[in-house]
mmCIF file of C-alpha atoms and ligand atoms in Angstrom:
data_model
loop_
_atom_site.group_PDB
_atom_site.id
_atom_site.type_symbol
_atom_site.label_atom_id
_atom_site.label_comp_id
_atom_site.label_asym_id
_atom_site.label_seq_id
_atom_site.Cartn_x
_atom_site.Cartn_y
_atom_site.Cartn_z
ATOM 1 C CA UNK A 5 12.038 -14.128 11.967
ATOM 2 C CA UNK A 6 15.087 -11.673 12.323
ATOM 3 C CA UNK A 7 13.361 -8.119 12.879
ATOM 4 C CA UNK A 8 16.177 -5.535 13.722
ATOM 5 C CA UNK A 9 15.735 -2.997 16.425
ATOM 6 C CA UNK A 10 15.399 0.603 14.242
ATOM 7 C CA UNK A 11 13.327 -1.110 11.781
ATOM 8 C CA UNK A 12 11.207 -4.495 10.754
ATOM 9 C CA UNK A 13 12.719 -6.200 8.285
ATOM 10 C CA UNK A 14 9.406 -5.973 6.197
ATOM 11 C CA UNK A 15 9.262 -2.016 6.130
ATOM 12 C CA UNK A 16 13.433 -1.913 5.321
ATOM 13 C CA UNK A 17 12.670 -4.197 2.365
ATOM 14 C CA UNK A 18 9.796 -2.256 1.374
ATOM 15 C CA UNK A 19 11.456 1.071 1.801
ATOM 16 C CA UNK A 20 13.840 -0.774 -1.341
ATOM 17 C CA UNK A 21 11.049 -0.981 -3.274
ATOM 18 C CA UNK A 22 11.631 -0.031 -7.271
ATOM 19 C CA UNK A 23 9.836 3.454 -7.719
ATOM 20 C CA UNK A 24 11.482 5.808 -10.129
ATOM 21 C CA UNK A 25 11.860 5.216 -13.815
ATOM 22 C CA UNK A 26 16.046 5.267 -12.445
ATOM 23 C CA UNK A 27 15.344 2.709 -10.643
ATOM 24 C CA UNK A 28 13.464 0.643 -13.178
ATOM 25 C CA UNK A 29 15.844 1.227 -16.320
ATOM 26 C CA UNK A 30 18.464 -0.176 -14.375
ATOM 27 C CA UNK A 31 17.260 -3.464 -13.952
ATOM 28 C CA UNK A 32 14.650 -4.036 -16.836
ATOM 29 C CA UNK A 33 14.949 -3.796 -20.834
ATOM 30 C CA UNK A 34 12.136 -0.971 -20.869
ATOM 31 C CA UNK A 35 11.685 2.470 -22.485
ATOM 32 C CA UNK A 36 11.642 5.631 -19.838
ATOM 33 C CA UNK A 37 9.996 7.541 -21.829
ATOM 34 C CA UNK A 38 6.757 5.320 -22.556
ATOM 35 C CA UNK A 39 6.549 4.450 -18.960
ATOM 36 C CA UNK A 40 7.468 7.804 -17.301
ATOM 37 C CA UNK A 41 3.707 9.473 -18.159
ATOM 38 C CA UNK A 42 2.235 5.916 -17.189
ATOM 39 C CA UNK A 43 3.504 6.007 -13.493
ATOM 40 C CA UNK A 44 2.613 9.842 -13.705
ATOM 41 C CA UNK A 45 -1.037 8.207 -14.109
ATOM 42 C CA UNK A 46 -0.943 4.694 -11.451
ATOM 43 C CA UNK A 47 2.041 4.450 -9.200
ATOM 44 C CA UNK A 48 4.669 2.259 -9.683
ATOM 45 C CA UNK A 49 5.492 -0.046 -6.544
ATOM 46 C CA UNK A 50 7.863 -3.049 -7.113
ATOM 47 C CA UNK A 51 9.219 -4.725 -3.891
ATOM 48 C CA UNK A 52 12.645 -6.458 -3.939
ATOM 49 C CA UNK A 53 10.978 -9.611 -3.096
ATOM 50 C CA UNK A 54 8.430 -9.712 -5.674
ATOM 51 C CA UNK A 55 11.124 -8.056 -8.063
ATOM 52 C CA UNK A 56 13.489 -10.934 -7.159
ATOM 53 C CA UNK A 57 10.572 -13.583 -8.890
ATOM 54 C CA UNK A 58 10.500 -11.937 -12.450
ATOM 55 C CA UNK A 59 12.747 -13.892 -14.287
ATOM 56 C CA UNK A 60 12.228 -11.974 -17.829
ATOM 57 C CA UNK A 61 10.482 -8.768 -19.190
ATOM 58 C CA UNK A 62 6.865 -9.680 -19.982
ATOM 59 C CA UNK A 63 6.798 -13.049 -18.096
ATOM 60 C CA UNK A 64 3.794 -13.392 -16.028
ATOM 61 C CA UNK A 65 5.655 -12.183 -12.589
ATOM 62 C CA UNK A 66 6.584 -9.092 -14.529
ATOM 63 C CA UNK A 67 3.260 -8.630 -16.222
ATOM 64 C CA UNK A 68 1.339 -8.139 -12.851
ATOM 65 C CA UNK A 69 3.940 -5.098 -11.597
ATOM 66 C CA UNK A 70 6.268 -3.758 -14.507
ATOM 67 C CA UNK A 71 4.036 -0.846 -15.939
ATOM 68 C CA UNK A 72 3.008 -1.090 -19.625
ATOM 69 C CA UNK A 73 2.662 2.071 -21.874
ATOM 70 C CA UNK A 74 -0.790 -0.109 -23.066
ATOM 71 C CA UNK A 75 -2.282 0.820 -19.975
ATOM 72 C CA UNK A 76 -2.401 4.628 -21.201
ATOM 73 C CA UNK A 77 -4.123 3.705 -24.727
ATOM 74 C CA UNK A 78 -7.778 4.018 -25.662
ATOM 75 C CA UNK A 79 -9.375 0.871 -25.298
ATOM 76 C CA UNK A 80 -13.124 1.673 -25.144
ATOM 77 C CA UNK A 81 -12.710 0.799 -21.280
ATOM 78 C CA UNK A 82 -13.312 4.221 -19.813
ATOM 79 C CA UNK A 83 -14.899 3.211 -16.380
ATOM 80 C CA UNK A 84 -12.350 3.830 -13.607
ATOM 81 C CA UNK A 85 -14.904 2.074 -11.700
ATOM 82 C CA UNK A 86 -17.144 -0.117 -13.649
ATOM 83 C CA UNK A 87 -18.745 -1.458 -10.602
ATOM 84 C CA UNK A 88 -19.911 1.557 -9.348
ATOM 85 C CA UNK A 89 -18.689 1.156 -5.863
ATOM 86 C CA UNK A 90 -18.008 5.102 -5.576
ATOM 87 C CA UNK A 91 -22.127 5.025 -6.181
ATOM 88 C CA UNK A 92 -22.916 2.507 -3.367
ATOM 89 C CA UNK A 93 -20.464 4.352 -0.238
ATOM 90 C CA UNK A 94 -22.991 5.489 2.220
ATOM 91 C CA UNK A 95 -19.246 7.058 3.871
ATOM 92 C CA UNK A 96 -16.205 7.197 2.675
ATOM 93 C CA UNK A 97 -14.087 4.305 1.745
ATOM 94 C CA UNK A 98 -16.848 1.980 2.928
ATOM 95 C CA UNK A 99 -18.926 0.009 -0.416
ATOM 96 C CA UNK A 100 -22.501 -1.426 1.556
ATOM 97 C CA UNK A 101 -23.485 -3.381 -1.675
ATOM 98 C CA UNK A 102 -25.404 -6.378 -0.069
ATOM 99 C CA UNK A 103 -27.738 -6.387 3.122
ATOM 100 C CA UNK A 104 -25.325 -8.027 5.270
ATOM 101 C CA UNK A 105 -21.778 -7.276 4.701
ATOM 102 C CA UNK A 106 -19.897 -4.158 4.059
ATOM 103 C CA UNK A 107 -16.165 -3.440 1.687
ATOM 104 C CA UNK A 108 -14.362 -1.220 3.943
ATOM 105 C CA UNK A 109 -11.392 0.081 2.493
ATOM 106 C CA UNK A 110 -8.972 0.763 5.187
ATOM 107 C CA UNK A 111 -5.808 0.881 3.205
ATOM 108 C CA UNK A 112 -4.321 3.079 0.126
ATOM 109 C CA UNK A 113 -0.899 1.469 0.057
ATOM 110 C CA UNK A 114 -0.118 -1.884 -1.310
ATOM 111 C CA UNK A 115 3.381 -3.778 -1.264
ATOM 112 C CA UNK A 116 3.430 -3.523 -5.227
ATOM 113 C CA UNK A 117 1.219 -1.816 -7.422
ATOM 114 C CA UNK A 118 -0.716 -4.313 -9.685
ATOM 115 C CA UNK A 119 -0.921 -3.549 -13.085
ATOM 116 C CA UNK A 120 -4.034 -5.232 -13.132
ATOM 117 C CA UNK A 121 -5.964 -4.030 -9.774
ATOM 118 C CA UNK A 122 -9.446 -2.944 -10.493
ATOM 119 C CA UNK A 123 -8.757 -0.469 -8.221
ATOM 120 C CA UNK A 124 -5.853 1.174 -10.101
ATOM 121 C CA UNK A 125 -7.536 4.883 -10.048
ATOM 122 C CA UNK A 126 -7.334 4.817 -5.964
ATOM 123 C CA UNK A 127 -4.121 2.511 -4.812
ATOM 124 C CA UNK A 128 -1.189 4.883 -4.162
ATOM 125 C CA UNK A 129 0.622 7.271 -2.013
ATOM 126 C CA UNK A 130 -2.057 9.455 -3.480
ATOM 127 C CA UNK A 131 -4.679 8.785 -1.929
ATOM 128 C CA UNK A 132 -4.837 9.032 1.954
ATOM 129 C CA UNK A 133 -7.397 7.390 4.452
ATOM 130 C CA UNK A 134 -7.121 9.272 7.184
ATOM 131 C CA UNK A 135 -8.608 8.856 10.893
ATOM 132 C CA UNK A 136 -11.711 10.612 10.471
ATOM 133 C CA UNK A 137 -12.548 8.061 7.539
ATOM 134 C CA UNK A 138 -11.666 5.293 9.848
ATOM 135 C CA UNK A 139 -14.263 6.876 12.053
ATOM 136 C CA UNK A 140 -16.664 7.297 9.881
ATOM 137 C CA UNK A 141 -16.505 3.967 8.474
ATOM 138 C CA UNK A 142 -16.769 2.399 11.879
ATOM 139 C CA UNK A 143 -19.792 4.710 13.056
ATOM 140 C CA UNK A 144 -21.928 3.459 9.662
ATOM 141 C CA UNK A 145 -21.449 0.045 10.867
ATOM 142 C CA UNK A 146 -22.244 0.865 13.854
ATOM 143 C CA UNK A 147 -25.419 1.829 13.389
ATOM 144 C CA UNK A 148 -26.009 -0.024 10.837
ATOM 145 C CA UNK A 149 -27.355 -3.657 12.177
ATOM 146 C CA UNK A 150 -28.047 -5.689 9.209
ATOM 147 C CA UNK A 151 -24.072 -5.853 8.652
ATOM 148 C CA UNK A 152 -22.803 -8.736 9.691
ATOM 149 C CA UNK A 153 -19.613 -9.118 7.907
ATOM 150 C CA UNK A 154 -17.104 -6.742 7.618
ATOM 151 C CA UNK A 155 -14.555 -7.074 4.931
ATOM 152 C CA UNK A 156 -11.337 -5.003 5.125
ATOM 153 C CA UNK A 157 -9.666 -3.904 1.957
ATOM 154 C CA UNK A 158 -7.716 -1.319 0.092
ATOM 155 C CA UNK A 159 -5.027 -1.052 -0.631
ATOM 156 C CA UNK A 160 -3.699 -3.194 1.473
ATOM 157 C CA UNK A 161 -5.033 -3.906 5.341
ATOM 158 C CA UNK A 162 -1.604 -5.638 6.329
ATOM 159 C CA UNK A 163 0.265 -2.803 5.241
ATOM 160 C CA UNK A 164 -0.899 -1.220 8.270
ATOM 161 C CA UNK A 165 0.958 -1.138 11.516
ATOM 162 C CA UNK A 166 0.350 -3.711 14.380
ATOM 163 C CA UNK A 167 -1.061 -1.263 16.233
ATOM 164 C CA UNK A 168 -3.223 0.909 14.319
ATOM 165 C CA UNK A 169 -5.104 -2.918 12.701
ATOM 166 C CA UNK A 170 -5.042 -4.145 16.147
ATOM 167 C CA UNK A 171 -6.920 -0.587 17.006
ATOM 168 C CA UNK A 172 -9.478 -1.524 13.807
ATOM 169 C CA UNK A 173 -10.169 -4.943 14.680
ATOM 170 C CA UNK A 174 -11.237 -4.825 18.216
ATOM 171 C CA UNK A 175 -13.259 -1.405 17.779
ATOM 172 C CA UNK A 176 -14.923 -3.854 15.238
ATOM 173 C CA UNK A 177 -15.352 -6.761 17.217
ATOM 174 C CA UNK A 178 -16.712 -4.249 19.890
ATOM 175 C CA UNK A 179 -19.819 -3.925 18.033
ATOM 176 C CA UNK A 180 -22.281 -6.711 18.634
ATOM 177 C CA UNK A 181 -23.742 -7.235 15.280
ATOM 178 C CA UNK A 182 -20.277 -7.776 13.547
ATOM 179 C CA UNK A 183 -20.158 -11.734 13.658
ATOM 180 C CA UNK A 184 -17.418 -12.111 11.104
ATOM 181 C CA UNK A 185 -14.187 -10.556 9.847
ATOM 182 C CA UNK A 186 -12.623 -10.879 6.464
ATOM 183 C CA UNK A 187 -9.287 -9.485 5.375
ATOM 184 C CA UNK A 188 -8.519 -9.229 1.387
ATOM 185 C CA UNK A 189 -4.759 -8.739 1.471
ATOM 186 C CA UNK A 190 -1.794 -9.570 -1.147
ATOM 187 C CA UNK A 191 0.862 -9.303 1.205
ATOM 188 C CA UNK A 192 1.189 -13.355 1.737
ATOM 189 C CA UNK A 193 1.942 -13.546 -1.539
ATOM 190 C CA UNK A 194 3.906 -10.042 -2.434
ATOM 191 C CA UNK A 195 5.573 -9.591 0.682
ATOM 192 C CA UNK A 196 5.781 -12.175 2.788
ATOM 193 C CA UNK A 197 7.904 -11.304 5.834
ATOM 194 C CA UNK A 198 5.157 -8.957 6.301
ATOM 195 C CA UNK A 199 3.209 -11.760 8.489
ATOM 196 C CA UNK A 200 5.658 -11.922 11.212
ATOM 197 C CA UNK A 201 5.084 -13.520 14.785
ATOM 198 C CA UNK A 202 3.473 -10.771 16.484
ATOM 199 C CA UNK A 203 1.031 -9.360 13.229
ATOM 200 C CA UNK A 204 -0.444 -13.385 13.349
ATOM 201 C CA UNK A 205 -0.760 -12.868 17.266
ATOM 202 C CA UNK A 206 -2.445 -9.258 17.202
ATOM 203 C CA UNK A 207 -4.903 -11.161 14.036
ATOM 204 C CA UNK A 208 -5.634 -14.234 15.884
ATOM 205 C CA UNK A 209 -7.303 -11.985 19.285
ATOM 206 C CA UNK A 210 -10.178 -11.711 16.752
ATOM 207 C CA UNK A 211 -11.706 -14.690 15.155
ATOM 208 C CA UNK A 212 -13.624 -15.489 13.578
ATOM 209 C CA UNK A 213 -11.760 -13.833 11.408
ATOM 210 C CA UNK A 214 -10.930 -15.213 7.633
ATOM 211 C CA UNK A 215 -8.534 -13.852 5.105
ATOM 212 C CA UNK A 216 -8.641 -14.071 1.265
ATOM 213 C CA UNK A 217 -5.258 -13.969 -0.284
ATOM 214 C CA UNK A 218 -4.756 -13.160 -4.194
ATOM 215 C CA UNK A 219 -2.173 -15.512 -5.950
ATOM 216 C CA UNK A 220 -2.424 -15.057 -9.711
ATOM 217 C CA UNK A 221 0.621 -17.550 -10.798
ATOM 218 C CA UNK A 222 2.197 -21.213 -9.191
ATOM 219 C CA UNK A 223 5.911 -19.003 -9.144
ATOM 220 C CA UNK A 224 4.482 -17.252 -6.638
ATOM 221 C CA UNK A 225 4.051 -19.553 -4.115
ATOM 222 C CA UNK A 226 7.975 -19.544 -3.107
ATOM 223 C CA UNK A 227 9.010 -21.149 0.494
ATOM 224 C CA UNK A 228 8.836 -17.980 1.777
ATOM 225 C CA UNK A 229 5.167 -17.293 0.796
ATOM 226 C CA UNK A 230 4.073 -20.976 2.064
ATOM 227 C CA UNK A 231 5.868 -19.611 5.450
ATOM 228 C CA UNK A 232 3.809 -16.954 5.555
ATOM 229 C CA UNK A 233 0.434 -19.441 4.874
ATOM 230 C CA UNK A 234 1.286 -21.949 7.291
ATOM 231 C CA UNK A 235 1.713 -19.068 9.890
ATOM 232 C CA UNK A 236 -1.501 -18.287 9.145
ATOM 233 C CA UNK A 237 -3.124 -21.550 8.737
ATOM 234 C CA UNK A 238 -1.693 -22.304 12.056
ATOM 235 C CA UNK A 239 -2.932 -19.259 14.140
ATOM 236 C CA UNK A 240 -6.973 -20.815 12.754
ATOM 237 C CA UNK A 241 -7.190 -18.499 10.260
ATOM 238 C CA UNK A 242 -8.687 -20.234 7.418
ATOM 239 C CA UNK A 243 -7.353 -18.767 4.325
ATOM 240 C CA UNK A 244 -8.639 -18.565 0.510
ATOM 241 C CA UNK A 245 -7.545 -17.442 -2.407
ATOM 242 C CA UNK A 246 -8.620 -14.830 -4.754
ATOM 243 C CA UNK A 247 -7.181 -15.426 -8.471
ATOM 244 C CA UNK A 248 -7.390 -12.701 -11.210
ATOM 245 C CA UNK A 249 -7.919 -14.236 -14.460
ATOM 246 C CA UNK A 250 -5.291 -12.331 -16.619
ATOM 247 C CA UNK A 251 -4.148 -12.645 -19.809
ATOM 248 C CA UNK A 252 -0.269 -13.794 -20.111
ATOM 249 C CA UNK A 253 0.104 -15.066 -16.461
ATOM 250 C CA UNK A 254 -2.693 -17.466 -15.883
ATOM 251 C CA UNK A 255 -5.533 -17.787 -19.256
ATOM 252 C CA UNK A 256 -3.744 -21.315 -19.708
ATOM 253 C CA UNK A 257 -5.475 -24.653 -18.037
ATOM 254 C CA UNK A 258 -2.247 -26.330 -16.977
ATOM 255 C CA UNK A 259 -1.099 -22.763 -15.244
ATOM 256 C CA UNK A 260 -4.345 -22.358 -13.716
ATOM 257 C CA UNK A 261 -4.547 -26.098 -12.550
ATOM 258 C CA UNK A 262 -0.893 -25.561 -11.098
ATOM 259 C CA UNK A 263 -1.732 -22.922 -9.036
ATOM 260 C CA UNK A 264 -4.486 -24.139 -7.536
ATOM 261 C CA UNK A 265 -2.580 -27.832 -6.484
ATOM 262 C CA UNK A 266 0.003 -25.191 -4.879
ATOM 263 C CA UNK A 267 -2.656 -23.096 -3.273
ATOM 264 C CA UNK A 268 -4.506 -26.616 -1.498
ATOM 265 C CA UNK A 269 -0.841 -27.778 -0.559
ATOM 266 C CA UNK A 270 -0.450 -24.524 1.446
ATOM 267 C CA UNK A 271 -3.449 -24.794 2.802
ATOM 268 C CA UNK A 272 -5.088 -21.560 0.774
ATOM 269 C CA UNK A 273 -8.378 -23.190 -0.481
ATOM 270 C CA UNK A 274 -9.076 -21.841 -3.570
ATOM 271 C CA UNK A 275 -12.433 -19.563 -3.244
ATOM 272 C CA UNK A 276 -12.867 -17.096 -6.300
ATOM 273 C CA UNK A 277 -11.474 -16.570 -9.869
ATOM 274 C CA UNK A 278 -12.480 -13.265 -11.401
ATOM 275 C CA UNK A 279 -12.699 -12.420 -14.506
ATOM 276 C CA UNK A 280 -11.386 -9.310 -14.495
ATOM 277 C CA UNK A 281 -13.246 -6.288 -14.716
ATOM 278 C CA UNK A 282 -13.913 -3.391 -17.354
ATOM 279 C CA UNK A 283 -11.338 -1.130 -15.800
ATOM 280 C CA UNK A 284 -9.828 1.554 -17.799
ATOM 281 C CA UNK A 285 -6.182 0.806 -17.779
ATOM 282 C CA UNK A 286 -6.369 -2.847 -17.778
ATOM 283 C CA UNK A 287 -7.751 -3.917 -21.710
ATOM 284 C CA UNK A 288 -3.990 -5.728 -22.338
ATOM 285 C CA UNK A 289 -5.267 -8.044 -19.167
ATOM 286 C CA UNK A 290 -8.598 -9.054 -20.871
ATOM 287 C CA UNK A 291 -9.088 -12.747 -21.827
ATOM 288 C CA UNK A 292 -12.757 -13.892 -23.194
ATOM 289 C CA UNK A 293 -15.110 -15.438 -21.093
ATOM 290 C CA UNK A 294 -15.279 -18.437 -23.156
ATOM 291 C CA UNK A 295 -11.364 -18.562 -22.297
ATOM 292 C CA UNK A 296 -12.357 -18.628 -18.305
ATOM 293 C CA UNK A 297 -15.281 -21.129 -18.795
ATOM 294 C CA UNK A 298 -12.492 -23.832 -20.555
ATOM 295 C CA UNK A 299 -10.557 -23.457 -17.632
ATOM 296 C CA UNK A 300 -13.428 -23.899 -15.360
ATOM 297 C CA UNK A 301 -13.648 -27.081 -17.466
ATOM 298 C CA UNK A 302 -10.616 -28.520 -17.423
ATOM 299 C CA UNK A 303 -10.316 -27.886 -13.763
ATOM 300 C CA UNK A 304 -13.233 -30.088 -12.983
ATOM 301 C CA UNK A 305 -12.797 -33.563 -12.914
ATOM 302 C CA UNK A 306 -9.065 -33.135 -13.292
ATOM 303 C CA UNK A 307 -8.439 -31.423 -9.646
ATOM 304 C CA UNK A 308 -10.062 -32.245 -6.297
ATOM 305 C CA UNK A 309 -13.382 -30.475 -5.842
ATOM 306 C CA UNK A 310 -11.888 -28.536 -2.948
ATOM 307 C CA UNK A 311 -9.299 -27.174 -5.249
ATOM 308 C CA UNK A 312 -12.324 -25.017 -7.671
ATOM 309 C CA UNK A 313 -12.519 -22.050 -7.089
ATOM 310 C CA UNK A 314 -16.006 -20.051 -8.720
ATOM 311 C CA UNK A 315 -15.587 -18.298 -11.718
ATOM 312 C CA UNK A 316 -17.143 -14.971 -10.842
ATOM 313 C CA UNK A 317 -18.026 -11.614 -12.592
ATOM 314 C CA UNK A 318 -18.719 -8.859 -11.128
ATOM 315 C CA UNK A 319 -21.812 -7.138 -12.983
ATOM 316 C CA UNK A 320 -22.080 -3.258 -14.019
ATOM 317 C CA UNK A 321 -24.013 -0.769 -12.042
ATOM 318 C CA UNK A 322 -23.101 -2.323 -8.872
ATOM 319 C CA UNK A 323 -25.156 -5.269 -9.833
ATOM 320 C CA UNK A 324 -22.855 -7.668 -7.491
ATOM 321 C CA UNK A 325 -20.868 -10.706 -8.324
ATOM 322 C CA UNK A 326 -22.068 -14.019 -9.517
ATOM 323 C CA UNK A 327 -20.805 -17.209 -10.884
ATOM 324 C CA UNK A 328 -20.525 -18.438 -14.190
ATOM 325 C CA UNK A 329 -20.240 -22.380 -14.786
ATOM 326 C CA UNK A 330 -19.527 -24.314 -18.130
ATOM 327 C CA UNK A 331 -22.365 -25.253 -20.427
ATOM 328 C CA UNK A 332 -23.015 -28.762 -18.243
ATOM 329 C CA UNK A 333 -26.698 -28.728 -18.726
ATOM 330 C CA UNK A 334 -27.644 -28.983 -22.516
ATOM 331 C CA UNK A 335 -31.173 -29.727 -22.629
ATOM 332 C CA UNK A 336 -33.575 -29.076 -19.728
ATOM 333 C CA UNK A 337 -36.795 -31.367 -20.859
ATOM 334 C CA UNK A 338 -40.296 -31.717 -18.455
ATOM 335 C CA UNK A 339 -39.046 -35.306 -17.533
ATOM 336 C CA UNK A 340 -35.299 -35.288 -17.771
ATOM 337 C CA UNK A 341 -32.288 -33.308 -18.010
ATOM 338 C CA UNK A 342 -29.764 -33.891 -20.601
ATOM 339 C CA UNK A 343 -26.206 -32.940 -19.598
ATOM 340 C CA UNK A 344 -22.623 -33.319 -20.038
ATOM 341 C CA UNK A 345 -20.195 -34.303 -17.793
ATOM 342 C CA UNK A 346 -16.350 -33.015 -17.444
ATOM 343 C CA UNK A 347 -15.004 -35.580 -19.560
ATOM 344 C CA UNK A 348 -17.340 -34.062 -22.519
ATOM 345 C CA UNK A 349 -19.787 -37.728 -22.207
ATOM 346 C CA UNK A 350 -23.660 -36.911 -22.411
ATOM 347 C CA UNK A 351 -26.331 -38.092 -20.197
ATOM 348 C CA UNK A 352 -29.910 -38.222 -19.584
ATOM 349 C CA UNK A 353 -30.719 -37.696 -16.283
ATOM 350 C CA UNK A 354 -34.303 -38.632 -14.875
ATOM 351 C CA UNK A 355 -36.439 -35.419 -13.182
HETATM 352 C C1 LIG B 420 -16.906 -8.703 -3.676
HETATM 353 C C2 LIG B 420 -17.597 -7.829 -2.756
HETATM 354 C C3 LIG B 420 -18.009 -8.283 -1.507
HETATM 355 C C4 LIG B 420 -17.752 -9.686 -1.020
HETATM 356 O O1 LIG B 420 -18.434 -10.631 -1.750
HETATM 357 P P1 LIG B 420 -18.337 -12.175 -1.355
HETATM 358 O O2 LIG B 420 -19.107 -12.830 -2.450
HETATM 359 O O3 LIG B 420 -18.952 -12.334 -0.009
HETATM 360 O O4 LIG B 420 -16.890 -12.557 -1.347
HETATM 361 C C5 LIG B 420 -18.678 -7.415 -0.682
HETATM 362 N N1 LIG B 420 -18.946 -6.154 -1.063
HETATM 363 C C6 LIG B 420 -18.564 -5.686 -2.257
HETATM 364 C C7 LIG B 420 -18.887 -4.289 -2.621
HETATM 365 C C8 LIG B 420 -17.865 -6.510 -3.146
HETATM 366 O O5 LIG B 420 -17.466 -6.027 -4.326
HETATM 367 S S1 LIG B 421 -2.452 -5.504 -3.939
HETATM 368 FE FE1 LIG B 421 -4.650 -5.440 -4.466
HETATM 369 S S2 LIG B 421 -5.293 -3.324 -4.120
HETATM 370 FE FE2 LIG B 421 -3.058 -3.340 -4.213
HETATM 371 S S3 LIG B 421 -2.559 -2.893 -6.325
HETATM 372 FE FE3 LIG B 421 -2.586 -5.125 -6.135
HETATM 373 S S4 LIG B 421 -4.683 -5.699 -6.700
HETATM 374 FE FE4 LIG B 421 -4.706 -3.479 -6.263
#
C-alpha cells in the first residue's frame, strides 16, 4: 500500500474530508442554511472515500453521513443517551455494564460522522480523551478482576496512531485477568486504507483479539473495503459485523439479505443487527420493530445460518442488550409445542 514519506496516505485523505457547509454546497443539492445550525449541534465528517460511494442526495450512502435538518426537530426522543451508559462509568469513558466485560471508549474521532450513531452527543473534535482518561480507564480494569473482556470503542479505536493503540493494547494484555480483546471500529468499512500493513502487524501482537466492524449497506463493501477484511481475516483476526437497522438504507429484506451474502464472502460473519436506539437526533432513522422481526424472517431459511446475525435491542436504564426473534413458537401446550417454521408451515412438535 503506497504510504508517502511526510504523511500516510490514510491521514492525507482524511485531512480532505468534507467539513464546512463550503465544502458541502459544492458537491451536494442541499440548503446551507438548514444544515449550518445542525453541524453547529453534531459534527459533520465526510471522507473522500466514503463521499466517493454516494451516488445521489438521500440514497442510503448519503443518508448515513450527509446531515439532515430532521435531526434538529422535536421528536419526543430527548435522551442523548437512552442507555444510560453516562450512569454506569465507574471512570471516565469506561461503561462496566455486565460482570465481565467493560466499553472503554478510547476514541472521540471517527472517519465520518454518522448521522445515525447513538453516540452522536459525544463523537467529534469536541470532545477530547486525553491521557489521564486512558489512565484511569486502564487502572479500573486493573483492579477490577471480574473483567475479562475489554471492548475498545469511541469514536473510533483505529483512528488512533500505531503507536499510541499499540501503547493501549499491550498495557491491556499486561494485566492478567484481561483474556480477550474486542475492537468496535468503522474504519474497514469508511476508510479503508486505514488498515495498512503495519496497523494489522501492531493488532495481531495481541490476540486473542476480535474486531466487530459496522456495515449498514451491500455498496459498501467496495474492493477496497474487502482489502481491508481479508487483511484482517488473514492476520487471525476473526471479524463480525455490527449492522444498524436504519430506515432508507437497509429496513428492506432483499438489502438486508445482500449485505449479509457480502459480509460472509469477506469473511465478516454477521454477529448483531440493532435496532437502533431512542437517541435524540436520530427519529428520521426509526423503523418499527415489527419491520426488523420480517427481516429476521426472511433471512432465515433463505441465507446460511452463519450469515444471521441477532436482532438486538438495547433496553432503557442500562438494562443491557437482548435479542428479539420472530413469533416461531405459537402455542406452548404441557405436551407439545406448536410452531411455525420460516417458510410460514405449522407444526406440532412433541415435549
Ligand atoms: C453492547 C455492550 C457491550 C457488549 O455486548 P456484547 O453482547 O458482548 O457484544 C458491553 N458493554 C456495554 C455497555 C454495551 O453497550
Ligand atoms: S463511526 Fe461509530 S462512533 Fe463514529 S459516528 Fe459512526 S457510529 Fe458513531
Amino acid at each position: 500500500m503506497p504510504e508517502s514519506i511526510d504523511q500516510p496516505d490514510w491521514r492525507r485523505l482524511l485531512s480532505q474530508s468534507i467539513v464546512t457547509i463550503g465544502q458541502l454546497c459544492g458537491r451536494m443539492p442541499v440548503s446551507g442554511d438548514a444544515i449550518e445550525p445542525v453541524i453547529e449541534r453534531y459534527p459533520m465528517r465526510i471522507n473522500p472515500y466514503f463521499f466517493s460511494l454516494v451516488q445521489t442526495a438521500g440514497d442510503p450512502i448519503a443518508r448515513q453521513v450527509i446531515p439532515d435538518p430532521a435531526e434538529l426537530e422535536e421528536s419526543g426522543l430527548t435522551a442523548a443517551d437512552p442507555s444510560n451508559e453516562y450512569v454506569q462509568s465507574p471512570v471516565p469513558h469506561l461503561v462496566h455494564r455486565y460482570p465481565d466485560r467493560v466499553l472503554f471508549l478510547v476514541a472521540s474521532q471517527c472517519a465520518v460522522y454518522c448521522r445515525h450513531c447513538m453516540r452522536k452527543r459525544a463523537v467529534g473534535p469536541k470532545t477530547t480523551i486525553s491521557r489521564d482518561h486512558i489512565d484511569q480507564g486502564i487502572d479500573y480494569i486493573r483492579t477490577t478482576p471480574t473483567v475479562k473482556e475489554v471492548l475498545l470503542s469511541g469514536g473510533d479505536p483505529l483512528l488512533i496512531d500505531d503507536d499510541k493503540l499499540e501503547s493501549i493494547l499491550s498495557r491491556l494484555r499486561e494485566i492478567d485477568h484481561v483474556e480477550l480483546l474486542r475492537i468496535h471500529t468503522r474504519i474497514p468499512c469508511a476508510l479503508p486504507r486505514r488498515i495498512t500493513g503495519h496497523l494489522v502487524r501492531v493488532l495481531a501482537k495481541f490476540h486473542p483479539l476480535y474486531i466487530n466492524i459496522q456495515f449498514n449497506h451491500p455498496a459498501e463493501l467496495t474492493p477496497e473495503a474487502r482489502a481491508a477484511c481479508a487483511l484482517l481475516a488473514d492476520a487471525g483476526i476473526p471479524l463480525g459485523s455490527q449492522t444498524v437497522l436504519l430506515k432508507g438504507v437497509n429496513d428492506r429484506p432483499e438489502v438486508m439479505m445482500e449485505l449479509m451474502r457480502k459480509l460472509l464472502a469477506s469473511r465478516v460473519r454477521p454477529y448483531y443487527l440493532h435496532h437502533p436506539d431512542p437517541v435524540k437526533g436520530t427519529a428520521h432513522f426509526r423503523v418499527p420493530v415489527e419491520k426488523g422481526l420480517a427481516i429476521m424472517a426472511h433471512l432465515r431459511g433463505n441465507l446460511s445460518g452463519i450469515g444471521i446475525p441477532y436482532y438486538m435491542i438495547d433496553l432503557p436504564e442500562g438494562g443491557g442488550k437482548i435479542p428479539l426473534l420472530p413469533d416461531y413458537v405459537i402455542r406452548r401446550d404441557p405436551e407439545s409445542l406448536v410452531v411455525r417454521n420460516y417458510a410460514g408451515n405449522c407444526f406440532t412438535y412433541p415435549l
